């Protein structure tokens, strides 16, 4: 009987989800590490403001995946779906660790400036938010909501949050800019972040932070959509019909997001409500592809390279961030001819024969392949970074 159940319904770990996570983290490493930021093909760039490129899909994919994994992980720690004090402590601890790791990457840059350039460490203008910090906050808030509310309540709350965020961003005036201003300087989310965090602690010390506090509210909905998807998957049989349903709902979300974008533009830095729905649509389509190939058709070998990266995604993000920062800070040569080690490698090993654009892309691909080899060794030795 147990064998039949295992083959018919979802196990406690979806390999296809690890594959999806691997695709997402590989995409992030690829777009974050070009040989030169001056030479990047358009699909590997973020939209300048409004709009959505393939690169703008990567971060919401991560948050969506966090949500999809949640019902499987919560089931292990919540007997009979009754949350205990230990469960909440585990959630908070995980959130704090993620937030601390994000701050570590920021502080590491200050440390390298001190080591290699002698610049005193001054934390008065340190950026507080970032990618891992947003994941941390969105995860903790979503996990608590999941443990406290029914699925119907989560659907209703998600709608309220998205509609409320739209209303607030369009109607509440910002001093000096008025209401409905969605520019980097005049939007309401940036105004709130400047009040709470201070401009000196925002991205590049500016007026707006793309991973700010207020815009984390709709990012929570991205996680909740993932959770509701994962909860639904748990109850489905492993059949192509499940993949088809994911595709249908993905297309529905894309259509809603596109039309909503006419009145509330699709915008990643602002994490607009239309962006939440639109990117959820793409996430559902990619999940449907991974699910059909890996779970339904059992083509595990196809997904294995991505799975290797997906099971150690946090390690890869942090490790690549650390190494990337070191490569930028180490200088080769002296005086006006000095280059960062990264630029020296790019120019001498890639652009010298492949050209600037192709060389920049090849540098990013080579970097990704080297990290894959590291993760493959870790996978074979069963070394997995768990938070």
mmCIF file of C-alpha atoms in Angstrom:
data_model
loop_
_atom_site.group_PDB
_atom_site.id
_atom_site.type_symbol
_atom_site.label_atom_id
_atom_site.label_comp_id
_atom_site.label_asym_id
_atom_site.label_seq_id
_atom_site.Cartn_x
_atom_site.Cartn_y
_atom_site.Cartn_z
ATOM 1 C CA UNK A 1 0.000 0.000 0.000
ATOM 2 C CA UNK A 2 2.769 2.451 0.898
ATOM 3 C CA UNK A 3 4.416 1.906 -2.490
ATOM 4 C CA UNK A 4 1.201 2.697 -4.340
ATOM 5 C CA UNK A 5 0.711 5.882 -2.351
ATOM 6 C CA UNK A 6 4.266 7.013 -3.006
ATOM 7 C CA UNK A 7 3.880 6.534 -6.762
ATOM 8 C CA UNK A 8 0.433 8.112 -7.008
ATOM 9 C CA UNK A 9 0.762 11.192 -4.857
ATOM 10 C CA UNK A 10 3.466 13.674 -3.965
ATOM 11 C CA UNK A 11 6.398 12.547 -1.835
ATOM 12 C CA UNK A 12 7.770 14.788 0.888
ATOM 13 C CA UNK A 13 10.385 16.172 -1.525
ATOM 14 C CA UNK A 14 9.799 17.216 -5.116
ATOM 15 C CA UNK A 15 12.919 16.624 -7.194
ATOM 16 C CA UNK A 16 11.388 18.906 -9.821
ATOM 17 C CA UNK A 17 11.414 21.718 -7.255
ATOM 18 C CA UNK A 18 15.157 21.246 -6.701
ATOM 19 C CA UNK A 19 15.573 21.351 -10.484
ATOM 20 C CA UNK A 20 13.538 24.567 -10.689
ATOM 21 C CA UNK A 21 15.594 26.060 -7.865
ATOM 22 C CA UNK A 22 18.775 25.063 -9.679
ATOM 23 C CA UNK A 23 17.598 26.783 -12.867
ATOM 24 C CA UNK A 24 16.810 29.912 -10.865
ATOM 25 C CA UNK A 25 20.132 30.086 -8.995
ATOM 26 C CA UNK A 26 22.099 29.281 -12.165
ATOM 27 C CA UNK A 27 20.311 32.153 -13.916
ATOM 28 C CA UNK A 28 21.093 34.471 -11.018
ATOM 29 C CA UNK A 29 24.799 33.585 -11.016
ATOM 30 C CA UNK A 30 24.919 34.014 -14.796
ATOM 31 C CA UNK A 31 23.394 37.515 -14.822
ATOM 32 C CA UNK A 32 25.293 38.676 -11.712
ATOM 33 C CA UNK A 33 28.760 37.838 -13.038
ATOM 34 C CA UNK A 34 29.377 39.167 -16.555
ATOM 35 C CA UNK A 35 32.952 39.766 -17.621
ATOM 36 C CA UNK A 36 32.110 43.448 -17.967
ATOM 37 C CA UNK A 37 28.981 45.352 -16.937
ATOM 38 C CA UNK A 38 29.479 47.470 -20.055
ATOM 39 C CA UNK A 39 28.907 44.509 -22.352
ATOM 40 C CA UNK A 40 25.733 42.569 -21.565
ATOM 41 C CA UNK A 41 23.157 41.155 -23.967
ATOM 42 C CA UNK A 42 19.707 42.746 -23.367
ATOM 43 C CA UNK A 43 17.949 39.595 -22.020
ATOM 44 C CA UNK A 44 20.610 39.424 -19.282
ATOM 45 C CA UNK A 45 19.861 42.970 -18.115
ATOM 46 C CA UNK A 46 17.150 44.182 -15.755
ATOM 47 C CA UNK A 47 14.519 46.473 -17.205
ATOM 48 C CA UNK A 48 15.584 50.076 -16.667
ATOM 49 C CA UNK A 49 12.378 50.741 -14.695
ATOM 50 C CA UNK A 50 8.952 49.635 -15.928
ATOM 51 C CA UNK A 51 8.878 46.356 -17.836
ATOM 52 C CA UNK A 52 10.181 42.837 -17.325
ATOM 53 C CA UNK A 53 13.099 41.027 -18.939
ATOM 54 C CA UNK A 54 14.013 37.346 -18.390
ATOM 55 C CA UNK A 55 16.479 38.561 -15.743
ATOM 56 C CA UNK A 56 13.628 40.200 -13.823
ATOM 57 C CA UNK A 57 11.986 36.786 -13.403
ATOM 58 C CA UNK A 58 14.813 35.235 -11.391
ATOM 59 C CA UNK A 59 14.230 36.785 -7.955
ATOM 60 C CA UNK A 60 10.453 36.199 -7.843
ATOM 61 C CA UNK A 61 11.131 32.613 -8.949
ATOM 62 C CA UNK A 62 13.189 32.185 -5.771
ATOM 63 C CA UNK A 63 10.429 33.508 -3.540
ATOM 64 C CA UNK A 64 7.850 31.391 -5.353
ATOM 65 C CA UNK A 65 10.030 28.300 -4.802
ATOM 66 C CA UNK A 66 10.343 29.160 -1.089
ATOM 67 C CA UNK A 67 6.563 29.077 -0.943
ATOM 68 C CA UNK A 68 6.149 25.836 -2.909
ATOM 69 C CA UNK A 69 8.596 24.070 -0.578
ATOM 70 C CA UNK A 70 6.847 25.356 2.528
ATOM 71 C CA UNK A 71 3.971 22.836 2.807
ATOM 72 C CA UNK A 72 6.434 19.967 2.440
ATOM 73 C CA UNK A 73 8.815 21.330 5.095
ATOM 74 C CA UNK A 74 6.100 22.501 7.497
ATOM 75 C CA UNK A 75 4.540 19.036 7.441
ATOM 76 C CA UNK A 76 7.743 17.599 8.894
ATOM 77 C CA UNK A 77 7.774 19.941 11.882
ATOM 78 C CA UNK A 78 4.068 20.432 12.570
ATOM 79 C CA UNK A 79 2.374 17.280 13.909
ATOM 80 C CA UNK A 80 -1.241 17.094 12.743
ATOM 81 C CA UNK A 81 -0.885 20.647 11.411
ATOM 82 C CA UNK A 82 -0.721 22.095 14.938
ATOM 83 C CA UNK A 83 2.168 24.591 15.179
ATOM 84 C CA UNK A 84 4.236 24.507 18.335
ATOM 85 C CA UNK A 85 6.536 27.056 19.952
ATOM 86 C CA UNK A 86 9.521 25.159 18.536
ATOM 87 C CA UNK A 87 8.157 25.566 15.003
ATOM 88 C CA UNK A 88 7.931 29.344 15.361
ATOM 89 C CA UNK A 89 11.404 29.493 16.886
ATOM 90 C CA UNK A 90 12.751 27.465 13.971
ATOM 91 C CA UNK A 91 11.162 29.856 11.490
ATOM 92 C CA UNK A 92 12.513 32.937 13.265
ATOM 93 C CA UNK A 93 15.982 31.413 13.600
ATOM 94 C CA UNK A 94 16.078 30.596 9.897
ATOM 95 C CA UNK A 95 14.951 34.108 9.036
ATOM 96 C CA UNK A 96 17.592 35.679 11.254
ATOM 97 C CA UNK A 97 20.340 33.520 9.744
ATOM 98 C CA UNK A 98 19.315 34.502 6.209
ATOM 99 C CA UNK A 99 19.195 38.175 7.150
ATOM 100 C CA UNK A 100 22.597 37.924 8.837
ATOM 101 C CA UNK A 101 24.113 36.261 5.763
ATOM 102 C CA UNK A 102 22.831 39.119 3.637
ATOM 103 C CA UNK A 103 24.431 41.647 5.977
ATOM 104 C CA UNK A 104 27.640 39.601 5.918
ATOM 105 C CA UNK A 105 27.932 40.043 2.137
ATOM 106 C CA UNK A 106 27.537 43.799 2.559
ATOM 107 C CA UNK A 107 30.058 43.952 5.416
ATOM 108 C CA UNK A 108 32.486 41.779 3.438
ATOM 109 C CA UNK A 109 32.724 44.525 0.820
ATOM 110 C CA UNK A 110 33.672 47.044 3.527
ATOM 111 C CA UNK A 111 36.259 44.576 4.843
ATOM 112 C CA UNK A 112 37.822 44.105 1.399
ATOM 113 C CA UNK A 113 38.003 47.872 0.867
ATOM 114 C CA UNK A 114 39.901 48.125 4.130
ATOM 115 C CA UNK A 115 42.260 45.232 3.332
ATOM 116 C CA UNK A 116 43.089 46.130 -0.268
ATOM 117 C CA UNK A 117 42.560 49.900 -0.382
ATOM 118 C CA UNK A 118 43.021 50.997 3.211
ATOM 119 C CA UNK A 119 39.578 52.597 3.306
ATOM 120 C CA UNK A 120 38.392 52.814 6.956
ATOM 121 C CA UNK A 121 35.278 50.783 7.723
ATOM 122 C CA UNK A 122 32.383 53.226 8.093
ATOM 123 C CA UNK A 123 29.016 51.601 8.725
ATOM 124 C CA UNK A 124 27.119 54.881 8.842
ATOM 125 C CA UNK A 125 26.112 54.434 5.200
ATOM 126 C CA UNK A 126 25.857 50.645 5.093
ATOM 127 C CA UNK A 127 22.937 49.287 3.078
ATOM 128 C CA UNK A 128 20.585 47.330 5.329
ATOM 129 C CA UNK A 129 18.379 45.517 2.836
ATOM 130 C CA UNK A 130 19.324 43.145 0.013
ATOM 131 C CA UNK A 131 18.328 39.914 -1.728
ATOM 132 C CA UNK A 132 18.811 37.572 1.245
ATOM 133 C CA UNK A 133 17.271 40.116 3.601
ATOM 134 C CA UNK A 134 14.115 40.243 1.491
ATOM 135 C CA UNK A 135 13.960 36.452 1.288
ATOM 136 C CA UNK A 136 14.326 36.355 5.064
ATOM 137 C CA UNK A 137 11.482 38.775 5.790
ATOM 138 C CA UNK A 138 9.161 37.355 3.151
ATOM 139 C CA UNK A 139 9.782 33.817 4.416
ATOM 140 C CA UNK A 140 9.177 34.585 8.096
ATOM 141 C CA UNK A 141 6.015 36.622 7.473
ATOM 142 C CA UNK A 142 4.617 34.052 5.039
ATOM 143 C CA UNK A 143 5.422 31.081 7.285
ATOM 144 C CA UNK A 144 3.655 32.663 10.261
ATOM 145 C CA UNK A 145 0.616 33.485 8.098
ATOM 146 C CA UNK A 146 0.548 29.934 6.750
ATOM 147 C CA UNK A 147 0.530 28.490 10.265
ATOM 148 C CA UNK A 148 -2.173 30.866 11.462
ATOM 149 C CA UNK A 149 -4.637 31.089 8.561
ATOM 150 C CA UNK A 150 -6.677 28.717 6.442
ATOM 151 C CA UNK A 151 -5.979 28.464 2.735
ATOM 152 C CA UNK A 152 -9.152 30.396 1.931
ATOM 153 C CA UNK A 153 -8.009 33.155 4.272
ATOM 154 C CA UNK A 154 -4.600 33.179 2.565
ATOM 155 C CA UNK A 155 -6.243 33.636 -0.842
ATOM 156 C CA UNK A 156 -8.326 36.512 0.489
ATOM 157 C CA UNK A 157 -5.376 38.100 2.280
ATOM 158 C CA UNK A 158 -3.212 37.861 -0.849
ATOM 159 C CA UNK A 159 -5.860 39.694 -2.841
ATOM 160 C CA UNK A 160 -6.218 42.357 -0.161
ATOM 161 C CA UNK A 161 -2.452 42.907 0.003
ATOM 162 C CA UNK A 162 -2.093 43.259 -3.764
ATOM 163 C CA UNK A 163 -5.095 45.561 -4.138
ATOM 164 C CA UNK A 164 -4.071 47.518 -1.033
ATOM 165 C CA UNK A 165 -0.501 47.974 -2.293
ATOM 166 C CA UNK A 166 -1.879 49.209 -5.615
ATOM 167 C CA UNK A 167 -4.167 51.665 -3.854
ATOM 168 C CA UNK A 168 -1.477 52.975 -1.525
ATOM 169 C CA UNK A 169 1.070 53.446 -4.312
ATOM 170 C CA UNK A 170 -1.450 55.260 -6.509
ATOM 171 C CA UNK A 171 -3.440 57.331 -4.031
ATOM 172 C CA UNK A 172 -1.314 58.382 -1.045
ATOM 173 C CA UNK A 173 0.665 61.545 -1.891
ATOM 174 C CA UNK A 174 4.399 61.792 -1.293
ATOM 175 C CA UNK A 175 5.597 65.234 -0.136
ATOM 176 C CA UNK A 176 6.978 67.110 -3.122
ATOM 177 C CA UNK A 177 5.725 64.568 -5.655
ATOM 178 C CA UNK A 178 2.014 64.032 -5.046
ATOM 179 C CA UNK A 179 0.068 60.805 -5.380
ATOM 180 C CA UNK A 180 0.496 58.108 -8.002
ATOM 181 C CA UNK A 181 4.100 59.020 -8.739
ATOM 182 C CA UNK A 182 5.944 55.801 -9.630
ATOM 183 C CA UNK A 183 9.336 57.336 -10.347
ATOM 184 C CA UNK A 184 12.400 56.151 -8.372
ATOM 185 C CA UNK A 185 12.393 59.365 -6.364
ATOM 186 C CA UNK A 186 8.674 59.973 -5.948
ATOM 187 C CA UNK A 187 7.109 56.577 -5.229
ATOM 188 C CA UNK A 188 5.466 55.918 -1.869
ATOM 189 C CA UNK A 189 7.509 52.761 -1.117
ATOM 190 C CA UNK A 190 10.761 54.706 -1.362
ATOM 191 C CA UNK A 191 9.312 57.478 0.799
ATOM 192 C CA UNK A 192 8.471 54.992 3.589
ATOM 193 C CA UNK A 193 11.900 53.370 3.343
ATOM 194 C CA UNK A 194 13.607 56.744 3.648
ATOM 195 C CA UNK A 195 11.623 57.438 6.802
ATOM 196 C CA UNK A 196 12.287 54.034 8.415
ATOM 197 C CA UNK A 197 15.792 53.185 7.191
ATOM 198 C CA UNK A 198 17.214 56.555 6.193
ATOM 199 C CA UNK A 199 18.510 57.417 2.724
ATOM 200 C CA UNK A 200 22.091 56.610 3.727
ATOM 201 C CA UNK A 201 21.086 52.977 4.316
ATOM 202 C CA UNK A 202 19.307 52.487 0.999
ATOM 203 C CA UNK A 203 20.786 51.119 -2.231
ATOM 204 C CA UNK A 204 23.846 53.213 -3.177
ATOM 205 C CA UNK A 205 22.745 55.799 -0.644
ATOM 206 C CA UNK A 206 19.950 56.938 -2.953
ATOM 207 C CA UNK A 207 16.272 57.734 -2.570
ATOM 208 C CA UNK A 208 15.025 54.222 -3.269
ATOM 209 C CA UNK A 209 15.963 50.608 -2.533
ATOM 210 C CA UNK A 210 14.846 47.850 -4.969
ATOM 211 C CA UNK A 211 14.743 45.408 -2.028
ATOM 212 C CA UNK A 212 13.226 47.890 0.386
ATOM 213 C CA UNK A 213 10.998 47.253 3.387
ATOM 214 C CA UNK A 214 7.656 48.488 2.097
ATOM 215 C CA UNK A 215 7.865 46.700 -1.242
ATOM 216 C CA UNK A 216 8.462 43.468 0.689
ATOM 217 C CA UNK A 217 4.699 43.418 1.360
ATOM 218 C CA UNK A 218 3.753 42.302 -2.182
ATOM 219 C CA UNK A 219 6.829 40.040 -2.198
ATOM 220 C CA UNK A 220 5.153 38.144 0.654
ATOM 221 C CA UNK A 221 2.279 37.424 -1.732
ATOM 222 C CA UNK A 222 4.754 35.878 -4.183
ATOM 223 C CA UNK A 223 5.702 33.394 -1.434
ATOM 224 C CA UNK A 224 2.051 32.780 -0.538
ATOM 225 C CA UNK A 225 1.181 31.995 -4.163
ATOM 226 C CA UNK A 226 4.007 29.475 -4.110
ATOM 227 C CA UNK A 227 2.711 27.984 -0.868
ATOM 228 C CA UNK A 228 -0.823 27.610 -2.216
ATOM 229 C CA UNK A 229 0.635 25.975 -5.330
ATOM 230 C CA UNK A 230 2.685 23.541 -3.224
ATOM 231 C CA UNK A 231 -0.327 22.698 -1.056
ATOM 232 C CA UNK A 232 -2.356 21.945 -4.155
ATOM 233 C CA UNK A 233 0.457 19.806 -5.613
ATOM 234 C CA UNK A 234 0.563 17.696 -2.457
ATOM 235 C CA UNK A 235 -2.976 16.508 -3.171
ATOM 236 C CA UNK A 236 -2.509 15.777 -6.866
ATOM 237 C CA UNK A 237 -1.623 12.543 -8.590
ATOM 238 C CA UNK A 238 1.645 12.459 -10.496
ATOM 239 C CA UNK A 239 0.093 12.775 -13.950
ATOM 240 C CA UNK A 240 0.308 15.060 -16.960
ATOM 241 C CA UNK A 241 -3.086 16.467 -16.001
ATOM 242 C CA UNK A 242 -1.379 18.124 -13.020
ATOM 243 C CA UNK A 243 1.192 19.714 -15.342
ATOM 244 C CA UNK A 244 -1.563 20.905 -17.671
ATOM 245 C CA UNK A 245 -3.409 22.547 -14.782
ATOM 246 C CA UNK A 246 -0.223 24.355 -13.788
ATOM 247 C CA UNK A 247 0.101 25.605 -17.369
ATOM 248 C CA UNK A 248 -3.504 26.808 -17.442
ATOM 249 C CA UNK A 249 -3.154 28.758 -14.213
ATOM 250 C CA UNK A 250 0.192 30.095 -15.389
ATOM 251 C CA UNK A 251 -1.382 31.483 -18.552
ATOM 252 C CA UNK A 252 -4.254 32.970 -16.536
ATOM 253 C CA UNK A 253 -1.780 34.774 -14.278
ATOM 254 C CA UNK A 254 0.173 36.062 -17.269
ATOM 255 C CA UNK A 255 -2.964 37.521 -18.822
ATOM 256 C CA UNK A 256 -4.102 39.126 -15.563
ATOM 257 C CA UNK A 257 -0.626 40.536 -14.934
ATOM 258 C CA UNK A 258 -0.353 42.000 -18.433
ATOM 259 C CA UNK A 259 -3.748 43.711 -18.283
ATOM 260 C CA UNK A 260 -3.188 44.943 -14.730
ATOM 261 C CA UNK A 261 0.106 46.348 -15.962
ATOM 262 C CA UNK A 262 -1.759 48.864 -18.115
ATOM 263 C CA UNK A 263 -2.911 50.702 -14.972
ATOM 264 C CA UNK A 264 -0.221 49.622 -12.477
ATOM 265 C CA UNK A 265 2.952 48.994 -14.514
ATOM 266 C CA UNK A 266 4.899 45.762 -14.201
ATOM 267 C CA UNK A 267 7.971 46.858 -12.249
ATOM 268 C CA UNK A 268 10.509 44.718 -10.383
ATOM 269 C CA UNK A 269 12.135 47.418 -8.186
ATOM 270 C CA UNK A 270 8.679 48.465 -6.953
ATOM 271 C CA UNK A 271 7.495 44.814 -6.911
ATOM 272 C CA UNK A 272 4.138 46.051 -8.200
ATOM 273 C CA UNK A 273 1.011 43.931 -7.862
ATOM 274 C CA UNK A 274 0.925 43.340 -11.624
ATOM 275 C CA UNK A 275 4.543 42.161 -11.420
ATOM 276 C CA UNK A 276 3.600 39.665 -8.686
ATOM 277 C CA UNK A 277 0.863 38.089 -10.811
ATOM 278 C CA UNK A 278 2.823 38.246 -14.069
ATOM 279 C CA UNK A 279 5.943 36.597 -12.637
ATOM 280 C CA UNK A 280 3.825 34.013 -10.810
ATOM 281 C CA UNK A 281 2.477 33.062 -14.224
ATOM 282 C CA UNK A 282 5.949 32.429 -15.577
ATOM 283 C CA UNK A 283 6.913 30.554 -12.397
ATOM 284 C CA UNK A 284 3.918 28.238 -12.813
ATOM 285 C CA UNK A 285 4.884 27.553 -16.426
ATOM 286 C CA UNK A 286 8.496 26.711 -15.553
ATOM 287 C CA UNK A 287 7.351 24.554 -12.628
ATOM 288 C CA UNK A 288 4.948 22.755 -14.969
ATOM 289 C CA UNK A 289 7.822 21.980 -17.356
ATOM 290 C CA UNK A 290 10.095 20.699 -14.562
ATOM 291 C CA UNK A 291 7.241 18.702 -13.013
ATOM 292 C CA UNK A 292 6.244 17.058 -16.297
ATOM 293 C CA UNK A 293 9.807 16.132 -17.263
ATOM 294 C CA UNK A 294 11.106 15.012 -13.864
ATOM 295 C CA UNK A 295 8.103 13.746 -11.884
ATOM 296 C CA UNK A 296 5.698 12.530 -14.570
ATOM 297 C CA UNK A 297 8.085 11.260 -17.246
ATOM 298 C CA UNK A 298 10.858 10.349 -14.807
ATOM 299 C CA UNK A 299 13.678 11.911 -16.826
ATOM 300 C CA UNK A 300 15.868 12.444 -13.779
ATOM 301 C CA UNK A 301 19.094 12.647 -15.776
ATOM 302 C CA UNK A 302 17.825 15.753 -17.586
ATOM 303 C CA UNK A 303 17.269 17.524 -14.314
ATOM 304 C CA UNK A 304 20.374 16.278 -12.505
ATOM 305 C CA UNK A 305 22.736 19.174 -13.448
ATOM 306 C CA UNK A 306 20.160 21.649 -12.155
ATOM 307 C CA UNK A 307 19.396 19.554 -9.085
ATOM 308 C CA UNK A 308 23.084 19.671 -8.104
ATOM 309 C CA UNK A 309 22.824 23.464 -7.969
ATOM 310 C CA UNK A 310 19.359 23.568 -6.470
ATOM 311 C CA UNK A 311 20.124 21.585 -3.319
ATOM 312 C CA UNK A 312 22.933 23.990 -2.389
ATOM 313 C CA UNK A 313 21.472 27.227 -3.724
ATOM 314 C CA UNK A 314 22.209 29.335 -0.629
ATOM 315 C CA UNK A 315 25.834 28.177 -0.518
ATOM 316 C CA UNK A 316 26.209 29.014 -4.210
ATOM 317 C CA UNK A 317 24.713 32.483 -3.785
ATOM 318 C CA UNK A 318 26.954 33.336 -0.841
ATOM 319 C CA UNK A 319 30.077 31.651 -2.216
ATOM 320 C CA UNK A 320 29.806 33.314 -5.619
ATOM 321 C CA UNK A 321 29.148 36.638 -3.914
ATOM 322 C CA UNK A 322 32.282 36.323 -1.780
ATOM 323 C CA UNK A 323 34.537 35.214 -4.634
ATOM 324 C CA UNK A 324 33.091 37.810 -6.994
ATOM 325 C CA UNK A 325 33.812 40.601 -4.535
ATOM 326 C CA UNK A 326 37.378 39.368 -4.029
ATOM 327 C CA UNK A 327 38.037 39.269 -7.786
ATOM 328 C CA UNK A 328 36.886 42.868 -8.100
ATOM 329 C CA UNK A 329 39.023 44.164 -5.227
ATOM 330 C CA UNK A 330 42.337 42.462 -6.102
ATOM 331 C CA UNK A 331 44.383 44.635 -8.473
ATOM 332 C CA UNK A 332 46.711 43.458 -11.231
ATOM 333 C CA UNK A 333 49.353 45.958 -12.339
ATOM 334 C CA UNK A 334 49.934 49.421 -10.984
ATOM 335 C CA UNK A 335 49.082 53.038 -11.657
ATOM 336 C CA UNK A 336 46.749 53.901 -14.498
ATOM 337 C CA UNK A 337 47.235 50.460 -16.026
ATOM 338 C CA UNK A 338 45.966 48.627 -12.955
ATOM 339 C CA UNK A 339 43.022 46.330 -13.524
ATOM 340 C CA UNK A 340 40.902 44.307 -11.156
ATOM 341 C CA UNK A 341 41.693 40.599 -11.273
ATOM 342 C CA UNK A 342 38.225 39.984 -12.711
ATOM 343 C CA UNK A 343 38.775 42.474 -15.546
ATOM 344 C CA UNK A 344 42.252 41.094 -16.199
ATOM 345 C CA UNK A 345 40.867 37.553 -16.559
ATOM 346 C CA UNK A 346 38.025 38.800 -18.760
ATOM 347 C CA UNK A 347 40.302 40.744 -21.093
ATOM 348 C CA UNK A 348 43.102 38.183 -21.359
ATOM 349 C CA UNK A 349 41.114 34.958 -21.369
ATOM 350 C CA UNK A 350 37.847 35.861 -23.097
ATOM 351 C CA UNK A 351 37.411 39.234 -24.817
ATOM 352 C CA UNK A 352 40.861 39.020 -26.432
ATOM 353 C CA UNK A 353 39.590 36.335 -28.821
ATOM 354 C CA UNK A 354 35.784 36.300 -28.468
ATOM 355 C CA UNK A 355 35.110 40.032 -28.519
ATOM 356 C CA UNK A 356 33.658 42.210 -25.787
ATOM 357 C CA UNK A 357 30.029 41.018 -25.794
ATOM 358 C CA UNK A 358 30.687 37.320 -26.335
ATOM 359 C CA UNK A 359 33.702 37.438 -24.041
ATOM 360 C CA UNK A 360 31.614 38.936 -21.249
ATOM 361 C CA UNK A 361 29.006 36.190 -21.665
ATOM 362 C CA UNK A 362 31.630 33.444 -21.848
ATOM 363 C CA UNK A 363 33.223 34.731 -18.648
ATOM 364 C CA UNK A 364 29.840 34.395 -16.906
ATOM 365 C CA UNK A 365 29.312 30.897 -18.311
ATOM 366 C CA UNK A 366 32.811 29.763 -17.301
ATOM 367 C CA UNK A 367 32.235 31.109 -13.805
ATOM 368 C CA UNK A 368 28.966 29.180 -13.600
ATOM 369 C CA UNK A 369 30.580 25.941 -14.797
ATOM 370 C CA UNK A 370 33.374 26.223 -12.247
ATOM 371 C CA UNK A 371 30.830 26.648 -9.474
ATOM 372 C CA UNK A 372 28.894 23.657 -10.809
ATOM 373 C CA UNK A 373 32.006 21.508 -10.416
ATOM 374 C CA UNK A 374 32.362 22.667 -6.805
ATOM 375 C CA UNK A 375 28.720 21.866 -6.114
ATOM 376 C CA UNK A 376 29.005 18.491 -7.849
ATOM 377 C CA UNK A 377 31.830 17.504 -5.478
ATOM 378 C CA UNK A 378 29.679 18.663 -2.544
ATOM 379 C CA UNK A 379 26.720 16.695 -3.899
ATOM 380 C CA UNK A 380 28.754 13.492 -4.221
ATOM 381 C CA UNK A 381 30.010 13.904 -0.667
ATOM 382 C CA UNK A 382 26.466 14.722 0.547
ATOM 383 C CA UNK A 383 27.492 18.130 1.825
ATOM 384 C CA UNK A 384 24.354 20.272 1.924
ATOM 385 C CA UNK A 385 24.122 23.701 3.526
ATOM 386 C CA UNK A 386 20.899 23.714 5.547
ATOM 387 C CA UNK A 387 19.556 26.799 7.291
#
